[in-house]
Amino acid sequence: MKTQECISLEDQFGAHNYHPLDVVIESASGVWVTDVDGHRYMDFLAAYSAVNQGHCHPKIYAAFVEQAKKVTLTSRAFRNDQLSLLYKKLHDKTGYDISLPMNSGAEAVETAIKAARKWGYKIKGIPSNKAEIICAANNFHGRTTTIVGFSTEEQYKDGFGPFDGGFRVVEFGNIDALRKAITPNTAAFLVEPIQGEAGIVIPPKGYLSEAAKICKENNVLLIVDEIQSGLGRSGKMFAFEYDNIRPDAVIIGKALSGGFYPISAVLSRKEVLGVFKPGDHGSTFGGNPLAAAVAIAALNVLIEEKLIERSFELGNYLLEKLRSLKHSRITEIRGRGLWIGLVLNTDARPYCEALMKEGILCKETHVNVIRFAPPLVITKEEIDWAFERIEKVFRQFEGK
Ligand SMILES: *Cc1c(COP(=O)(O)O)cnc(C)c1O
């Protein structure tokens, strides 16, 4: 009954900007979570890929506690001894020249937008206030007013205007549309290599490499949002690696802390992030020592425990198993790594609720897609356990 108490308090005293499943989690470890009534579930969402390293990973936890005992926040008015180490780690593990840390994903996207515009004016020579950024239809880049302004999802924008402009939306996966949208005032093309919130939508083969080529020819920055697709989720460190490209800037967040603490970052070349001068941009908590220590540990876990390779292998294993499900409601199964969208020709919510009853937590995205994205520490045996239950749920819905 504790569950109902929590839910009624939430209903009474919280804003209702979410519609969560009615499970109230009290503790978690690895791929497993336990609710306030003692029920155990396997987490098949991983906090939208923020806990790729698994819940409460002991090594990240140790770094978190150690740092919390020493110093947590200095503000950037002073320096701290962890940020320098994070900068170096990000450079060493990604090859990008420099980075800029923020807190949430949306803030890092805002940072990339500001960098692209300023780069457009200072380096490319776009006339003042004319810079344009091209983005893709059905994008998801966060919830700030600027970002929802170029969303194509009506609900994300409804009631939040006016929006300032400076963005142009083209069809995702359509290379001609991108080519036609570029003008001398285009500063950047901002895109998710795989659209997560849109339902794990993978663009046609060659799209990103063509886009990279066109951007280069036109002196337009290619900025990829890897906040959800990155850091192992797609079976590579970055999803753009499938296309053998090197974007001008990469935005990361979510799993950068393994779920312990909000931290995000923009990675790029000196020429791009170098446009920021002291006072141009900042954040009180951005680059704080607690976040930096946690991010270093989270990156180490990802690499040392070979979670990226694991995502690739077990992702293929799960995908194959799911493809063996023959069901009239399933129209498509797509994915990369442990990031799989099961597309139905009906509402996905009842399936997610039925999966919850069987002990698997996942969430519908875009009404009719079930997203399977467990923490990358999941084992083959745990996948087998989950698949038995997924099969059972689909059998329940046979003929419905
Ligand atoms: C989650 C997400 C964001 C926003 O991150 P927040 O931390 O929620 O602000 C941006 N882009 C993509 C692709 C995301 O998945």
Short mmCIF file of C-alpha atoms and ligand atoms in Angstrom, two decimals:
data_model
loop_
_atom_site.label_atom_id
_atom_site.label_comp_id
_atom_site.label_asym_id
_atom_site.label_seq_id
_atom_site.Cartn_x
_atom_site.Cartn_y
_atom_site.Cartn_z
CA MET A 1 0.00 0.00 0.00
CA LYS A 2 3.03 2.25 0.30
CA THR A 3 2.91 2.61 -3.47
CA GLN A 4 -0.53 4.22 -3.36
CA GLU A 5 0.56 6.62 -0.59
CA CYS A 6 3.51 7.85 -2.63
CA ILE A 7 1.38 8.25 -5.71
CA SER A 8 -1.31 10.22 -3.94
CA LEU A 9 1.27 12.59 -2.40
CA GLU A 10 2.79 13.10 -5.82
CA ASP A 11 -0.61 13.77 -7.32
CA GLN A 12 -1.46 16.27 -4.64
CA PHE A 13 1.79 18.21 -4.33
CA GLY A 14 3.66 17.74 -7.59
CA ALA A 15 3.27 19.23 -11.05
CA HIS A 16 1.87 16.65 -13.43
CA ASN A 17 4.36 16.94 -16.27
CA TYR A 18 4.91 13.16 -16.45
CA HIS A 19 2.74 10.05 -16.73
CA PRO A 20 4.94 7.40 -15.08
CA LEU A 21 4.11 3.75 -14.62
CA ASP A 22 2.72 3.16 -11.13
CA VAL A 23 5.88 1.68 -9.68
CA VAL A 24 7.64 3.52 -6.85
CA ILE A 25 11.29 2.53 -6.76
CA GLU A 26 13.13 2.52 -3.47
CA SER A 27 16.45 0.87 -4.29
CA ALA A 28 18.39 -0.50 -7.22
CA SER A 29 21.52 -2.41 -8.14
CA GLY A 30 22.82 -3.29 -11.61
CA VAL A 31 19.84 -4.09 -13.82
CA TRP A 32 17.47 -4.66 -10.92
CA VAL A 33 15.22 -2.23 -9.04
CA THR A 34 13.02 -2.82 -5.98
CA ASP A 35 9.85 -0.93 -5.22
CA VAL A 36 8.52 0.32 -1.87
CA ASP A 37 6.41 -2.81 -1.51
CA GLY A 38 9.37 -5.11 -2.01
CA HIS A 39 8.69 -6.17 -5.62
CA ARG A 40 11.72 -6.64 -7.86
CA TYR A 41 11.86 -5.64 -11.50
CA MET A 42 14.40 -5.71 -14.27
CA ASP A 43 14.99 -2.20 -15.56
CA PHE A 44 14.65 -2.18 -19.35
CA LEU A 45 14.80 1.60 -19.76
CA ALA A 46 17.96 2.48 -17.78
CA ALA A 47 16.71 6.02 -17.10
CA TYR A 48 16.67 6.80 -20.81
CA SER A 49 20.25 5.47 -21.01
CA ALA A 50 21.64 7.49 -18.10
CA VAL A 51 22.43 4.30 -16.19
CA ASN A 52 24.30 2.42 -18.92
CA GLN A 53 26.77 1.34 -16.23
CA GLY A 54 23.95 -0.21 -14.15
CA HIS A 55 22.30 1.24 -11.05
CA CYS A 56 24.54 2.32 -8.17
CA HIS A 57 27.71 1.00 -9.75
CA PRO A 58 30.16 0.39 -6.86
CA LYS A 59 33.13 2.09 -8.55
CA ILE A 60 31.17 5.21 -9.44
CA TYR A 61 29.63 5.19 -5.98
CA ALA A 62 33.11 5.07 -4.41
CA ALA A 63 34.29 8.02 -6.49
CA PHE A 64 31.10 9.92 -5.60
CA VAL A 65 31.52 9.38 -1.85
CA GLU A 66 35.26 10.07 -1.86
CA GLN A 67 34.76 13.35 -3.68
CA ALA A 68 31.75 14.36 -1.57
CA LYS A 69 33.97 14.15 1.51
CA LYS A 70 36.51 16.53 -0.01
CA VAL A 71 34.84 19.31 -1.96
CA THR A 72 31.66 19.36 -4.06
CA LEU A 73 31.38 22.83 -5.51
CA THR A 74 33.82 25.66 -6.04
CA SER A 75 32.01 27.46 -8.88
CA ARG A 76 34.17 28.32 -11.83
CA ALA A 77 35.29 31.51 -10.09
CA PHE A 78 37.98 29.22 -8.65
CA ARG A 79 39.58 26.11 -10.08
CA ASN A 80 39.21 22.58 -8.77
CA ASP A 81 41.50 19.58 -9.12
CA GLN A 82 38.95 17.25 -10.77
CA LEU A 83 37.85 19.30 -13.77
CA SER A 84 41.32 19.28 -15.33
CA LEU A 85 41.35 15.48 -15.07
CA LEU A 86 37.93 15.23 -16.71
CA TYR A 87 39.03 17.46 -19.60
CA LYS A 88 42.05 15.24 -20.15
CA LYS A 89 39.98 12.05 -19.89
CA LEU A 90 37.41 13.29 -22.41
CA HIS A 91 40.18 14.29 -24.81
CA ASP A 92 41.99 10.95 -24.44
CA LYS A 93 38.88 8.80 -24.84
CA THR A 94 37.22 10.69 -27.69
CA GLY A 95 40.03 12.43 -29.54
CA TYR A 96 38.26 15.80 -29.48
CA ASP A 97 40.52 18.81 -28.75
CA ILE A 98 38.56 20.42 -25.96
CA SER A 99 35.26 20.21 -24.11
CA LEU A 100 32.82 22.35 -22.15
CA PRO A 101 30.92 20.80 -19.23
CA MET A 102 27.35 21.64 -18.26
CA ASN A 103 24.69 19.85 -16.19
CA SER A 104 21.66 18.68 -18.16
CA GLY A 105 21.57 17.50 -21.73
CA ALA A 106 19.42 20.44 -22.79
CA GLU A 107 22.02 22.86 -21.43
CA ALA A 108 24.74 21.16 -23.44
CA VAL A 109 22.56 21.45 -26.56
CA GLU A 110 22.07 25.16 -25.79
CA THR A 111 25.85 25.44 -25.41
CA ALA A 112 26.39 23.84 -28.82
CA ILE A 113 23.84 26.19 -30.38
CA LYS A 114 25.58 29.22 -28.88
CA ALA A 115 28.99 27.95 -30.00
CA ALA A 116 27.71 27.29 -33.53
CA ARG A 117 26.18 30.74 -33.85
CA LYS A 118 29.21 32.53 -32.50
CA TRP A 119 31.46 30.43 -34.73
CA GLY A 120 29.19 31.42 -37.62
CA TYR A 121 29.68 35.13 -36.93
CA LYS A 122 33.33 35.16 -35.82
CA ILE A 123 34.87 32.51 -38.05
CA LYS A 124 32.55 31.86 -40.98
CA GLY A 125 31.57 35.51 -41.38
CA ILE A 126 27.77 35.24 -41.30
CA PRO A 127 26.15 38.71 -40.99
CA SER A 128 25.00 39.62 -37.48
CA ASN A 129 21.89 37.84 -36.22
CA LYS A 130 21.40 35.93 -39.48
CA ALA A 131 22.86 32.58 -38.47
CA GLU A 132 20.70 29.56 -39.16
CA ILE A 133 20.86 26.09 -37.71
CA ILE A 134 19.31 23.19 -39.59
CA CYS A 135 17.73 20.39 -37.58
CA ALA A 136 15.76 17.25 -38.35
CA ALA A 137 12.03 16.63 -38.10
CA ASN A 138 11.00 14.46 -35.13
CA ASN A 139 14.12 15.56 -33.26
CA PHE A 140 14.46 15.46 -29.52
CA HIS A 141 17.11 17.74 -28.04
CA GLY A 142 15.59 18.71 -24.69
CA ARG A 143 12.98 21.02 -23.21
CA THR A 144 14.26 24.59 -23.00
CA THR A 145 12.23 27.24 -24.80
CA THR A 146 14.84 27.59 -27.56
CA ILE A 147 14.99 23.85 -28.13
CA VAL A 148 11.24 23.16 -28.13
CA GLY A 149 10.98 26.07 -30.58
CA PHE A 150 12.46 23.84 -33.29
CA SER A 151 10.69 20.66 -32.23
CA THR A 152 8.11 19.24 -34.62
CA GLU A 153 6.16 17.69 -31.74
CA GLU A 154 3.14 19.95 -31.23
CA GLN A 155 2.76 19.09 -27.56
CA TYR A 156 6.34 20.10 -26.76
CA LYS A 157 5.63 23.61 -28.05
CA ASP A 158 1.97 24.12 -27.24
CA GLY A 159 1.58 27.15 -24.99
CA PHE A 160 5.31 27.91 -24.75
CA GLY A 161 5.81 30.39 -27.61
CA PRO A 162 6.76 32.86 -28.95
CA PHE A 163 9.78 31.20 -30.52
CA ASP A 164 12.65 33.20 -31.85
CA GLY A 165 13.52 31.52 -35.13
CA GLY A 166 16.99 30.88 -36.49
CA PHE A 167 16.19 27.20 -37.08
CA ARG A 168 15.15 25.34 -40.18
CA VAL A 169 13.69 21.85 -40.02
CA VAL A 170 14.34 19.22 -42.70
CA GLU A 171 13.15 15.64 -43.04
CA PHE A 172 15.36 13.19 -41.13
CA GLY A 173 17.20 10.81 -43.43
CA ASN A 174 16.60 12.91 -46.56
CA ILE A 175 19.95 14.09 -47.85
CA ASP A 176 18.50 16.26 -50.65
CA ALA A 177 16.37 18.15 -48.14
CA LEU A 178 19.51 18.95 -46.17
CA ARG A 179 21.39 20.05 -49.28
CA LYS A 180 18.55 22.37 -50.32
CA ALA A 181 18.17 23.91 -46.87
CA ILE A 182 21.77 25.11 -46.67
CA THR A 183 22.32 28.81 -47.36
CA PRO A 184 25.41 31.02 -46.92
CA ASN A 185 23.99 31.81 -43.46
CA THR A 186 23.87 28.22 -42.28
CA ALA A 187 26.12 27.75 -39.26
CA ALA A 188 25.35 24.17 -38.35
CA PHE A 189 23.36 21.00 -38.89
CA LEU A 190 22.26 19.59 -35.54
CA VAL A 191 21.16 15.96 -35.63
CA GLU A 192 20.78 12.77 -33.59
CA PRO A 193 22.64 9.93 -35.36
CA ILE A 194 19.75 7.69 -34.30
CA GLN A 195 16.56 9.39 -33.15
CA GLY A 196 15.83 7.95 -29.71
CA GLU A 197 12.65 9.64 -28.57
CA ALA A 198 11.20 9.41 -32.08
CA GLY A 199 11.28 5.62 -31.56
CA ILE A 200 14.88 4.51 -32.22
CA VAL A 201 14.78 5.66 -35.82
CA ILE A 202 17.92 4.73 -37.76
CA PRO A 203 18.53 6.84 -40.87
CA PRO A 204 19.18 5.22 -44.27
CA LYS A 205 22.68 3.86 -44.80
CA GLY A 206 25.07 6.58 -45.90
CA TYR A 207 22.91 9.47 -44.65
CA LEU A 208 25.32 10.70 -42.01
CA SER A 209 28.41 10.30 -44.13
CA GLU A 210 26.74 12.22 -46.97
CA ALA A 211 25.59 14.85 -44.48
CA ALA A 212 29.16 15.17 -43.18
CA LYS A 213 30.42 15.64 -46.73
CA ILE A 214 27.82 18.28 -47.58
CA CYS A 215 28.49 20.14 -44.33
CA LYS A 216 32.21 20.18 -45.06
CA GLU A 217 31.70 21.42 -48.63
CA ASN A 218 29.54 24.27 -47.35
CA ASN A 219 31.57 25.17 -44.27
CA VAL A 220 28.68 24.13 -42.03
CA LEU A 221 29.34 22.51 -38.66
CA LEU A 222 28.00 19.00 -38.19
CA ILE A 223 26.86 18.72 -34.57
CA VAL A 224 25.64 15.35 -33.37
CA ASP A 225 23.51 14.94 -30.27
CA GLU A 226 24.79 11.71 -28.69
CA ILE A 227 23.17 12.36 -25.32
CA GLN A 228 21.16 9.15 -25.59
CA SER A 229 22.86 7.25 -28.43
CA GLY A 230 26.40 7.81 -27.12
CA LEU A 231 28.61 6.24 -24.47
CA GLY A 232 27.98 2.67 -25.51
CA ARG A 233 24.24 2.55 -25.93
CA SER A 234 24.35 1.87 -29.67
CA GLY A 235 27.12 -0.73 -29.39
CA LYS A 236 29.85 1.84 -30.17
CA MET A 237 31.27 4.63 -28.05
CA PHE A 238 29.36 6.97 -30.40
CA ALA A 239 26.64 6.01 -32.85
CA PHE A 240 28.28 8.15 -35.55
CA GLU A 241 31.13 5.59 -35.68
CA TYR A 242 28.84 3.33 -37.73
CA ASP A 243 29.22 5.89 -40.52
CA ASN A 244 32.96 6.43 -40.17
CA ILE A 245 32.58 10.16 -39.75
CA ARG A 246 34.10 12.74 -37.46
CA PRO A 247 31.47 15.35 -36.58
CA ASP A 248 32.65 18.87 -35.75
CA ALA A 249 31.02 18.69 -32.34
CA VAL A 250 29.47 16.00 -30.16
CA ILE A 251 27.01 16.54 -27.32
CA ILE A 252 26.98 14.02 -24.46
CA GLY A 253 25.10 13.72 -21.17
CA LYS A 254 23.00 11.03 -19.50
CA ALA A 255 25.43 8.08 -19.03
CA LEU A 256 28.34 10.47 -18.57
CA SER A 257 27.63 10.14 -14.84
CA GLY A 258 26.21 6.61 -14.79
CA GLY A 259 23.11 8.12 -13.21
CA PHE A 260 24.73 9.60 -10.12
CA TYR A 261 24.70 13.26 -10.90
CA PRO A 262 23.66 15.49 -13.79
CA ILE A 263 26.61 16.20 -16.05
CA SER A 264 26.77 16.89 -19.76
CA ALA A 265 29.37 18.23 -22.14
CA VAL A 266 30.08 19.51 -25.63
CA LEU A 267 33.20 18.12 -27.31
CA SER A 268 34.69 19.88 -30.28
CA ARG A 269 37.68 21.46 -31.97
CA LYS A 270 39.53 24.43 -30.55
CA GLU A 271 38.31 26.55 -33.44
CA VAL A 272 34.66 25.99 -32.43
CA LEU A 273 34.58 25.96 -28.62
CA GLY A 274 37.40 28.50 -28.70
CA VAL A 275 34.86 31.18 -29.64
CA PHE A 276 33.80 31.36 -25.99
CA LYS A 277 35.71 34.04 -24.08
CA PRO A 278 35.51 34.49 -20.28
CA GLY A 279 32.05 35.75 -19.40
CA ASP A 280 30.38 34.55 -22.63
CA HIS A 281 28.78 31.47 -21.14
CA GLY A 282 28.68 29.49 -17.92
CA SER A 283 26.81 27.68 -15.19
CA THR A 284 27.19 27.69 -11.40
CA PHE A 285 27.31 23.90 -11.18
CA GLY A 286 28.88 23.21 -14.60
CA GLY A 287 32.28 21.56 -14.20
CA ASN A 288 32.00 21.11 -10.44
CA PRO A 289 34.44 18.67 -8.81
CA LEU A 290 31.78 16.19 -7.70
CA ALA A 291 30.39 15.91 -11.23
CA ALA A 292 33.88 15.70 -12.70
CA ALA A 293 34.99 12.92 -10.33
CA VAL A 294 31.80 10.97 -11.03
CA ALA A 295 32.14 11.40 -14.81
CA ILE A 296 35.74 10.19 -14.79
CA ALA A 297 34.70 7.07 -12.86
CA ALA A 298 31.67 6.53 -15.12
CA LEU A 299 33.84 6.71 -18.26
CA ASN A 300 36.40 4.36 -16.72
CA VAL A 301 33.71 1.78 -15.91
CA LEU A 302 32.33 1.96 -19.44
CA ILE A 303 35.75 1.25 -20.92
CA GLU A 304 37.35 -1.06 -18.32
CA GLU A 305 34.29 -3.30 -18.07
CA LYS A 306 33.99 -3.40 -21.87
CA LEU A 307 30.37 -2.32 -21.68
CA ILE A 308 30.47 -0.91 -25.20
CA GLU A 309 31.48 -4.25 -26.71
CA ARG A 310 28.92 -5.93 -24.49
CA SER A 311 26.19 -3.62 -25.77
CA PHE A 312 27.13 -4.56 -29.34
CA GLU A 313 27.15 -8.31 -28.75
CA LEU A 314 24.20 -8.66 -26.42
CA GLY A 315 22.26 -6.12 -28.48
CA ASN A 316 22.53 -8.41 -31.48
CA TYR A 317 21.60 -11.37 -29.30
CA LEU A 318 18.44 -9.66 -27.99
CA LEU A 319 17.53 -8.30 -31.42
CA GLU A 320 17.68 -11.80 -32.89
CA LYS A 321 15.52 -13.20 -30.12
CA LEU A 322 12.96 -10.43 -30.54
CA ARG A 323 12.87 -11.04 -34.29
CA SER A 324 11.75 -14.59 -33.57
CA LEU A 325 8.57 -13.20 -31.98
CA LYS A 326 5.86 -13.64 -34.56
CA HIS A 327 2.92 -11.47 -33.66
CA SER A 328 0.28 -9.68 -35.70
CA ARG A 329 0.79 -6.46 -33.71
CA ILE A 330 4.54 -6.19 -34.37
CA THR A 331 5.29 -4.29 -37.55
CA GLU A 332 9.00 -3.63 -37.19
CA ILE A 333 11.93 -4.32 -34.88
CA ARG A 334 14.95 -2.08 -35.20
CA GLY A 335 17.93 -1.22 -33.10
CA ARG A 336 21.62 -0.91 -32.59
CA GLY A 337 23.38 -2.30 -29.56
CA LEU A 338 21.17 -2.68 -26.51
CA TRP A 339 18.84 -0.06 -27.89
CA ILE A 340 15.88 -1.62 -29.59
CA GLY A 341 12.53 -0.29 -30.73
CA LEU A 342 9.68 -2.71 -31.17
CA VAL A 343 7.09 -1.03 -33.36
CA LEU A 344 3.46 -2.03 -32.93
CA ASN A 345 0.40 -1.21 -34.97
CA THR A 346 -1.39 -0.34 -31.75
CA ASP A 347 -0.82 1.50 -28.43
CA ALA A 348 2.31 0.27 -26.67
CA ARG A 349 1.25 1.35 -23.17
CA PRO A 350 -0.86 -1.75 -22.31
CA TYR A 351 2.10 -3.92 -23.30
CA CYS A 352 4.40 -1.93 -21.00
CA GLU A 353 1.90 -2.30 -18.18
CA ALA A 354 1.66 -6.05 -18.78
CA LEU A 355 5.48 -6.31 -18.89
CA MET A 356 5.60 -4.50 -15.54
CA LYS A 357 3.32 -7.14 -14.04
CA GLU A 358 5.82 -9.73 -15.27
CA GLY A 359 8.72 -7.86 -13.66
CA ILE A 360 10.11 -5.86 -16.56
CA LEU A 361 10.10 -2.08 -16.60
CA CYS A 362 10.03 -0.37 -19.95
CA LYS A 363 8.26 2.58 -21.41
CA GLU A 364 6.43 3.29 -24.62
CA THR A 365 7.81 6.01 -26.80
CA HIS A 366 5.79 7.72 -29.48
CA VAL A 367 2.59 5.89 -28.55
CA ASN A 368 3.28 2.70 -30.50
CA VAL A 369 6.95 1.86 -29.93
CA ILE A 370 8.29 -0.18 -26.99
CA ARG A 371 11.85 0.79 -26.23
CA PHE A 372 14.15 -1.92 -24.86
CA ALA A 373 17.27 -0.32 -23.36
CA PRO A 374 18.52 -2.18 -20.29
CA PRO A 375 21.70 -1.17 -18.45
CA LEU A 376 24.69 -2.41 -20.45
CA VAL A 377 25.84 -4.62 -17.54
CA ILE A 378 22.97 -7.01 -18.26
CA THR A 379 24.03 -10.67 -18.71
CA LYS A 380 22.97 -13.13 -21.37
CA GLU A 381 21.07 -15.11 -18.72
CA GLU A 382 19.20 -11.98 -17.67
CA ILE A 383 18.28 -11.32 -21.29
CA ASP A 384 16.95 -14.87 -21.53
CA TRP A 385 14.95 -14.29 -18.35
CA ALA A 386 13.50 -11.08 -19.81
CA PHE A 387 12.77 -12.62 -23.18
CA GLU A 388 10.69 -15.42 -21.63
CA ARG A 389 8.51 -12.76 -20.06
CA ILE A 390 8.31 -10.65 -23.18
CA GLU A 391 7.20 -13.73 -25.10
CA LYS A 392 4.59 -14.49 -22.46
CA VAL A 393 3.16 -10.97 -22.63
CA PHE A 394 2.90 -11.12 -26.40
CA ARG A 395 1.12 -14.47 -26.11
CA GLN A 396 -1.40 -12.79 -23.75
CA PHE A 397 -2.11 -10.18 -26.39
CA GLU A 398 -2.48 -12.73 -29.21
CA GLY A 399 -5.58 -11.89 -31.20
CA LYS A 400 -6.17 -8.61 -29.36
C1 LIG B 1 17.59 13.19 -23.03
C2 LIG B 1 18.03 13.89 -24.26
C3 LIG B 1 18.27 15.28 -24.26
C4 LIG B 1 18.00 16.16 -23.08
O1 LIG B 1 18.73 15.83 -21.95
P1 LIG B 1 18.23 16.35 -20.51
O2 LIG B 1 19.31 15.92 -19.58
O3 LIG B 1 16.91 15.69 -20.25
O4 LIG B 1 18.09 17.82 -20.62
C5 LIG B 1 18.75 15.84 -25.42
N1 LIG B 1 18.96 15.10 -26.52
C6 LIG B 1 18.72 13.77 -26.56
C7 LIG B 1 18.99 13.00 -27.81
C8 LIG B 1 18.22 13.13 -25.43
O5 LIG B 1 17.95 11.82 -25.48
#
